[in-house]
XYZ file of C-alpha atoms in Angstrom:
116
model
C -24.995 -9.606 7.842
C -22.492 -6.638 7.620
C -22.809 -4.288 4.698
C -19.436 -3.013 5.290
C -16.657 -3.566 2.556
C -13.080 -4.566 3.514
C -10.044 -4.399 1.409
C -8.801 -7.707 0.037
C -5.635 -9.108 1.759
C -4.417 -10.684 -1.406
C -4.826 -7.929 -4.092
C -5.780 -4.875 -1.876
C -8.921 -4.211 -3.657
C -11.267 -2.149 -1.663
C -14.391 -3.971 -2.990
C -14.292 -7.139 -0.592
C -17.836 -7.900 0.364
C -19.455 -10.030 3.108
C -20.711 -13.409 2.058
C -21.869 -14.505 5.563
C -21.358 -13.623 9.173
C -17.443 -13.917 9.016
C -16.781 -14.669 5.353
C -15.590 -12.095 2.898
C -14.821 -12.335 -0.904
C -13.020 -10.008 -3.435
C -14.774 -9.654 -6.866
C -11.591 -8.791 -8.546
C -9.309 -11.822 -7.661
C -11.742 -14.356 -6.230
C -10.050 -14.495 -2.898
C -12.308 -15.511 0.195
C -11.257 -14.831 3.759
C -12.275 -14.414 7.251
C -11.032 -11.048 8.632
C -10.913 -12.308 12.269
C -8.141 -14.762 11.295
C -4.532 -13.658 11.042
C -3.360 -13.821 7.376
C -0.107 -15.290 6.168
C 1.018 -11.656 5.506
C 0.399 -10.649 8.947
C 2.267 -13.565 10.621
C 5.249 -13.477 8.051
C 7.766 -10.762 8.807
C 9.570 -11.367 5.287
C 8.729 -7.950 3.919
C 10.898 -5.327 5.388
C 11.201 -2.064 3.586
C 13.680 0.465 4.592
C 13.678 4.269 3.734
C 16.765 6.270 2.765
C 17.693 6.960 6.430
C 17.255 3.312 7.531
C 13.954 3.541 9.127
C 11.604 0.538 8.621
C 8.498 1.528 6.845
C 4.957 0.105 7.522
C 1.572 0.213 5.672
C -0.172 3.397 6.158
C 2.995 5.442 7.001
C 3.397 8.991 5.669
C 6.826 9.660 3.790
C 8.509 12.482 1.994
C 10.336 12.471 -1.445
C 13.898 13.455 -0.831
C 14.734 14.348 -4.405
C 13.047 15.212 -7.758
C 11.706 12.065 -9.413
C 10.805 12.270 -13.159
C 7.447 10.716 -14.022
C 7.118 9.047 -17.491
C 4.565 10.705 -19.532
C 4.181 13.742 -16.931
C 5.326 17.383 -17.916
C 6.796 17.902 -14.404
C 8.803 15.614 -11.716
C 7.572 14.874 -8.304
C 9.210 17.597 -6.368
C 11.480 16.902 -3.321
C 9.582 17.487 -0.170
C 6.324 16.175 -1.435
C 4.492 14.445 1.283
C 2.992 11.229 0.444
C 0.244 9.761 3.053
C -1.092 6.214 3.523
C 1.481 4.051 1.558
C 1.142 0.376 0.826
C 4.078 -1.719 0.795
C 4.849 -4.320 -2.021
C 7.248 -6.729 -3.272
C 9.530 -5.644 -6.373
C 11.692 -3.090 -7.497
C 9.104 -0.123 -6.733
C 8.212 -1.449 -3.353
C 5.984 1.519 -2.316
C 2.394 2.012 -3.798
C 0.760 5.239 -3.342
C -1.305 8.145 -4.561
C 0.283 11.599 -5.142
C -1.781 14.641 -5.615
C -1.452 15.886 -9.052
C -0.104 12.481 -10.347
C -2.414 9.762 -9.336
C -1.391 6.184 -8.276
C 2.214 5.229 -8.787
C 5.041 3.104 -7.478
C 8.095 4.642 -5.646
C 11.307 2.949 -4.628
C 11.987 3.297 -0.831
C 15.519 4.528 -1.383
C 14.086 8.068 -2.517
C 11.760 8.544 0.438
C 12.205 9.136 4.197
C 9.785 8.610 6.930
C 7.785 11.660 7.950
């Protein structure tokens, strides 16, 4: 049995653990999956996120913020030119989940970034 943890395809929790030879489970949402099978999200091409220049973004891309973005509760904005690595795409108004140095985890709108 593998001791490797895999991220949950449903909630993106990094704590997915092996329950058998080919079955993993998520302790946060209770999802069970086989990492060798294609998930619905991989086969479905419904989620298309476009940056400010019209380029399609993918999970894991690096983007650059194109204008100063005020952050509620923070004393300073996210400055234009800030590079954000390893983004995750989501549904909703703020369709990019990411971690920005000095700010932590946050959601960004794709209209305020460009692909690096």
